[in-house]
PDB file of C-alpha atoms in Angstrom:
ATOM      1  CA  MET A 221      96.509 108.119  46.091  1.00 56.00           C
ATOM      2  CA  ASN A 222      93.311 106.576  47.415  1.00 72.00           C
ATOM      3  CA  ILE A 223      92.137 108.290  50.637  1.00 82.00           C
ATOM      4  CA  ASN A 224      89.319 106.818  52.693  1.00 89.00           C
ATOM      5  CA  LEU A 225      87.651 110.019  53.923  1.00 88.00           C
ATOM      6  CA  GLU A 226      85.384 108.145  56.338  1.00 92.00           C
ATOM      7  CA  MET A 227      88.473 106.723  58.038  1.00 94.00           C
ATOM      8  CA  VAL A 228      89.975 110.222  58.195  1.00 94.00           C
ATOM      9  CA  LYS A 229      86.815 111.512  59.878  1.00 95.00           C
ATOM     10  CA  GLN A 230      86.877 108.700  62.445  1.00 96.00           C
ATOM     11  CA  GLU A 231      90.612 109.139  63.090  1.00 97.00           C
ATOM     12  CA  VAL A 232      90.258 112.881  63.746  1.00 97.00           C
ATOM     13  CA  PHE A 233      87.243 112.429  66.023  1.00 98.00           C
ATOM     14  CA  GLU A 234      88.952 109.667  68.031  1.00 98.00           C
ATOM     15  CA  LEU A 235      92.103 111.782  68.365  1.00 98.00           C
ATOM     16  CA  GLU A 236      90.068 114.712  69.680  1.00 98.00           C
ATOM     17  CA  ARG A 237      88.210 112.451  72.099  1.00 97.00           C
ATOM     18  CA  SER A 238      91.465 110.959  73.423  1.00 97.00           C
ATOM     19  CA  ILE A 239      93.042 114.400  73.882  1.00 97.00           C
ATOM     20  CA  ASN A 240      89.948 115.699  75.679  1.00 96.00           C
ATOM     21  CA  GLU A 241      89.770 112.637  77.936  1.00 95.00           C
ATOM     22  CA  ARG A 242      93.362 113.353  78.984  1.00 96.00           C
ATOM     23  CA  TRP A 243      92.346 116.954  79.727  1.00 95.00           C
ATOM     24  CA  SER A 244      89.416 115.738  81.823  1.00 94.00           C
ATOM     25  CA  ALA A 245      91.702 113.471  83.850  1.00 94.00           C
ATOM     26  CA  GLY A 246      94.138 116.283  84.647  1.00 93.00           C
ATOM     27  CA  ASP A 247      96.613 116.049  81.756  1.00 94.00           C
ATOM     28  CA  ASN A 248      96.421 119.111  79.510  1.00 93.00           C
ATOM     29  CA  ARG A 249      99.534 118.118  77.513  1.00 94.00           C
ATOM     30  CA  GLY A 250      97.455 116.308  74.880  1.00 93.00           C
ATOM     31  CA  TYR A 251      96.126 119.592  73.579  1.00 95.00           C
ATOM     32  CA  LEU A 252      99.253 121.628  74.274  1.00 95.00           C
ATOM     33  CA  ASP A 253     101.518 119.176  72.454  1.00 95.00           C
ATOM     34  CA  ASN A 254      99.124 118.883  69.518  1.00 97.00           C
ATOM     35  CA  PHE A 255      98.805 122.588  68.721  1.00 98.00           C
ATOM     36  CA  HIS A 256     100.514 123.695  65.518  1.00 98.00           C
ATOM     37  CA  ASP A 257     103.081 126.512  65.801  1.00 97.00           C
ATOM     38  CA  ASP A 258     100.746 128.912  63.943  1.00 97.00           C
ATOM     39  CA  ILE A 259      97.487 127.942  65.683  1.00 98.00           C
ATOM     40  CA  SER A 260      94.672 130.468  65.951  1.00 98.00           C
ATOM     41  CA  TYR A 261      92.600 130.068  69.106  1.00 98.00           C
ATOM     42  CA  PHE A 262      89.295 131.476  70.373  1.00 97.00           C
ATOM     43  CA  ASP A 263      88.490 131.117  74.055  1.00 95.00           C
ATOM     44  CA  PRO A 264      85.345 132.498  75.736  1.00 92.00           C
ATOM     45  CA  ALA A 265      87.573 133.835  78.531  1.00 91.00           C
ATOM     46  CA  LEU A 266      89.226 136.222  76.061  1.00 94.00           C
ATOM     47  CA  GLU A 267      87.973 139.133  74.004  1.00 93.00           C
ATOM     48  CA  SER A 268      90.314 138.471  71.096  1.00 96.00           C
ATOM     49  CA  MET A 269      91.882 135.602  69.241  1.00 98.00           C
ATOM     50  CA  LEU A 270      95.272 134.223  70.242  1.00 98.00           C
ATOM     51  CA  VAL A 271      97.738 133.391  67.480  1.00 98.00           C
ATOM     52  CA  GLY A 272     100.732 131.140  67.868  1.00 98.00           C
ATOM     53  CA  ARG A 273     101.408 128.049  69.922  1.00 97.00           C
ATOM     54  CA  ASP A 274     103.434 129.884  72.581  1.00 98.00           C
ATOM     55  CA  ALA A 275     100.625 132.366  73.286  1.00 98.00           C
ATOM     56  CA  VAL A 276      97.961 129.645  73.431  1.00 97.00           C
ATOM     57  CA  VAL A 277     100.018 127.363  75.663  1.00 97.00           C
ATOM     58  CA  ALA A 278     100.824 130.239  78.054  1.00 97.00           C
ATOM     59  CA  HIS A 279      97.126 131.181  78.234  1.00 96.00           C
ATOM     60  CA  ILE A 280      95.955 127.643  78.937  1.00 95.00           C
ATOM     61  CA  GLN A 281      98.674 126.931  81.481  1.00 94.00           C
ATOM     62  CA  LYS A 282      97.745 130.124  83.343  1.00 94.00           C
ATOM     63  CA  LEU A 283      94.051 129.149  83.601  1.00 91.00           C
ATOM     64  CA  TYR A 284      94.111 125.358  83.677  1.00 91.00           C
ATOM     65  CA  LYS A 285      93.181 123.505  86.822  1.00 90.00           C
ATOM     66  CA  ASN A 286      92.414 119.806  86.871  1.00 88.00           C
ATOM     67  CA  PRO A 287      88.637 119.824  86.325  1.00 88.00           C
ATOM     68  CA  HIS A 288      88.152 116.274  87.699  1.00 93.00           C
ATOM     69  CA  ILE A 289      85.637 115.520  84.975  1.00 95.00           C
ATOM     70  CA  VAL A 290      84.062 112.123  85.508  1.00 96.00           C
ATOM     71  CA  ARG A 291      82.128 111.874  82.259  1.00 96.00           C
ATOM     72  CA  SER A 292      81.926 113.641  78.926  1.00 97.00           C
ATOM     73  CA  GLU A 293      79.286 113.490  76.246  1.00 97.00           C
ATOM     74  CA  TYR A 294      80.346 114.156  72.656  1.00 97.00           C
ATOM     75  CA  LEU A 295      77.141 115.183  70.927  1.00 97.00           C
ATOM     76  CA  ASN A 296      76.494 115.813  67.242  1.00 97.00           C
ATOM     77  CA  PRO A 297      80.044 115.286  65.989  1.00 96.00           C
ATOM     78  CA  HIS A 298      80.480 116.431  62.411  1.00 97.00           C
ATOM     79  CA  VAL A 299      83.687 116.245  60.391  1.00 97.00           C
ATOM     80  CA  ILE A 300      84.302 117.828  57.010  1.00 96.00           C
ATOM     81  CA  THR A 301      87.471 116.827  55.188  1.00 96.00           C
ATOM     82  CA  SER A 302      89.389 118.141  52.233  1.00 95.00           C
ATOM     83  CA  GLU A 303      89.344 115.918  49.166  1.00 93.00           C
ATOM     84  CA  ALA A 304      93.020 115.171  49.752  1.00 93.00           C
ATOM     85  CA  GLY A 305      92.249 114.018  53.294  1.00 93.00           C
ATOM     86  CA  ASP A 306      94.879 116.290  54.871  1.00 96.00           C
ATOM     87  CA  LEU A 307      92.542 118.871  56.427  1.00 97.00           C
ATOM     88  CA  ALA A 308      89.574 118.174  58.685  1.00 98.00           C
ATOM     89  CA  VAL A 309      87.108 120.455  60.453  1.00 98.00           C
ATOM     90  CA  LEU A 310      85.572 118.812  63.508  1.00 98.00           C
ATOM     91  CA  SER A 311      82.577 120.389  65.249  1.00 98.00           C
ATOM     92  CA  TYR A 312      80.729 118.940  68.216  1.00 98.00           C
ATOM     93  CA  ASN A 313      78.886 119.764  71.418  1.00 97.00           C
ATOM     94  CA  LEU A 314      80.653 118.712  74.602  1.00 97.00           C
ATOM     95  CA  ARG A 315      78.966 118.253  77.949  1.00 96.00           C
ATOM     96  CA  SER A 316      81.339 117.759  80.888  1.00 95.00           C
ATOM     97  CA  TYR A 317      80.228 116.313  84.212  1.00 95.00           C
ATOM     98  CA  VAL A 318      81.797 116.396  87.682  1.00 95.00           C
ATOM     99  CA  VAL A 319      80.761 114.942  91.027  1.00 95.00           C
ATOM    100  CA  ASP A 320      79.470 117.440  93.597  1.00 93.00           C
ATOM    101  CA  ALA A 321      80.070 117.367  97.369  1.00 92.00           C
ATOM    102  CA  ASN A 322      77.161 114.943  97.802  1.00 95.00           C
ATOM    103  CA  GLY A 323      78.588 112.477  95.303  1.00 94.00           C
ATOM    104  CA  THR A 324      76.000 113.367  92.672  1.00 96.00           C
ATOM    105  CA  GLU A 325      77.031 113.821  89.065  1.00 96.00           C
ATOM    106  CA  GLU A 326      76.310 117.319  87.753  1.00 94.00           C
ATOM    107  CA  LEU A 327      76.930 119.224  84.561  1.00 95.00           C
ATOM    108  CA  LEU A 328      80.079 121.343  84.862  1.00 93.00           C
ATOM    109  CA  ARG A 329      79.881 123.012  81.473  1.00 92.00           C
ATOM    110  CA  ALA A 330      78.375 122.678  78.016  1.00 95.00           C
ATOM    111  CA  TRP A 331      80.558 123.701  75.072  1.00 95.00           C
ATOM    112  CA  ASN A 332      80.378 124.202  71.350  1.00 96.00           C
ATOM    113  CA  SER A 333      83.712 123.180  69.885  1.00 97.00           C
ATOM    114  CA  THR A 334      85.291 123.529  66.470  1.00 98.00           C
ATOM    115  CA  GLU A 335      88.765 122.143  65.859  1.00 98.00           C
ATOM    116  CA  VAL A 336      90.558 122.373  62.536  1.00 98.00           C
ATOM    117  CA  TYR A 337      93.106 119.614  62.101  1.00 98.00           C
ATOM    118  CA  ARG A 338      95.786 119.474  59.415  1.00 98.00           C
ATOM    119  CA  LYS A 339      97.942 116.452  58.685  1.00 97.00           C
ATOM    120  CA  ILE A 340     101.561 117.607  58.806  1.00 96.00           C
ATOM    121  CA  THR A 341     104.422 115.170  58.261  1.00 95.00           C
ATOM    122  CA  GLY A 342     102.101 112.265  59.018  1.00 94.00           C
ATOM    123  CA  ALA A 343     100.556 113.611  62.230  1.00 96.00           C
ATOM    124  CA  TRP A 344      97.301 115.472  62.823  1.00 97.00           C
ATOM    125  CA  ARG A 345      97.873 118.924  64.354  1.00 98.00           C
ATOM    126  CA  ILE A 346      95.286 121.448  65.547  1.00 98.00           C
ATOM    127  CA  VAL A 347      95.693 124.595  63.434  1.00 98.00           C
ATOM    128  CA  HIS A 348      92.562 126.389  64.646  1.00 98.00           C
ATOM    129  CA  SER A 349      90.530 125.947  67.819  1.00 98.00           C
ATOM    130  CA  ASN A 350      87.277 127.626  68.829  1.00 98.00           C
ATOM    131  CA  TRP A 351      85.598 126.943  72.170  1.00 96.00           C
ATOM    132  CA  ALA A 352      82.315 128.618  73.073  1.00 94.00           C
ATOM    133  CA  ILE A 353      80.077 128.132  76.080  1.00 92.00           C
ATOM    134  CA  THR A 354      76.580 127.170  75.010  1.00 90.00           C
ATOM    135  CA  GLN A 355      73.678 129.423  75.894  1.00 72.00           C
ATOM    136  CA  SER A 356      76.011 132.255  76.851  1.00 62.00           C
ATOM    137  CA  MET A 357      73.678 134.965  75.560  1.00 57.00           C
ATOM    138  CA  THR A 358      70.768 136.003  77.722  1.00 62.00           C
ATOM    139  CA  ILE A 359      68.809 137.114  74.647  1.00 60.00           C
ATOM    140  CA  PRO A 360      69.402 135.225  71.389  1.00 60.00           C
ATOM    141  CA  SER A 361      70.553 137.590  68.659  1.00 54.00           C
ATOM    142  CA  ALA A 362      72.190 137.293  65.263  1.00 56.00           C
ATOM    143  CA  SER A 363      74.179 140.496  65.711  1.00 56.00           C
TER     144      SER A 363
END
C-alpha cells in the first residue's frame, strides 16, 4: 500500500477547518458527530479529562452557544502522521474573531488546539481532543 502522507496531512487539516467553521457558524454537530466513541477530551472549563463520546457531547451541548464567529485564523498548523497513514496528530493555534456592538471586529479567544484523528472504516474520527486558552497563566511556569 502506497500512502501519500502529505495528502493525509492536508486532508486532516481541511477536515478540522471545515468542522470548526461549522462550529463558528452555529453548527456544533461537525465536532459532535466526528468524535469517536472512546474519545478523551480536555477542556479548559474542566479540571479533569472527559472520556467517552456521550460524556463529551453532553458537556459541549450544556455549554455551547452560537459564538457568531466572523473570522478564524489557523496559525502554525502541524500534522504528524503514522507511517501507515491511519493516525494523525494535528496541532495549531486558533484565533477567533467576533463583531462587537460598534461593528468592529475583535478577538473573542485565542486557543491552542491538539486533535488526534484516527482513520476508522474509511473515515477520520477524533479520538483525542485538547483545547487550551493561550496565555492563561499569569506567571509562566513549567510546573
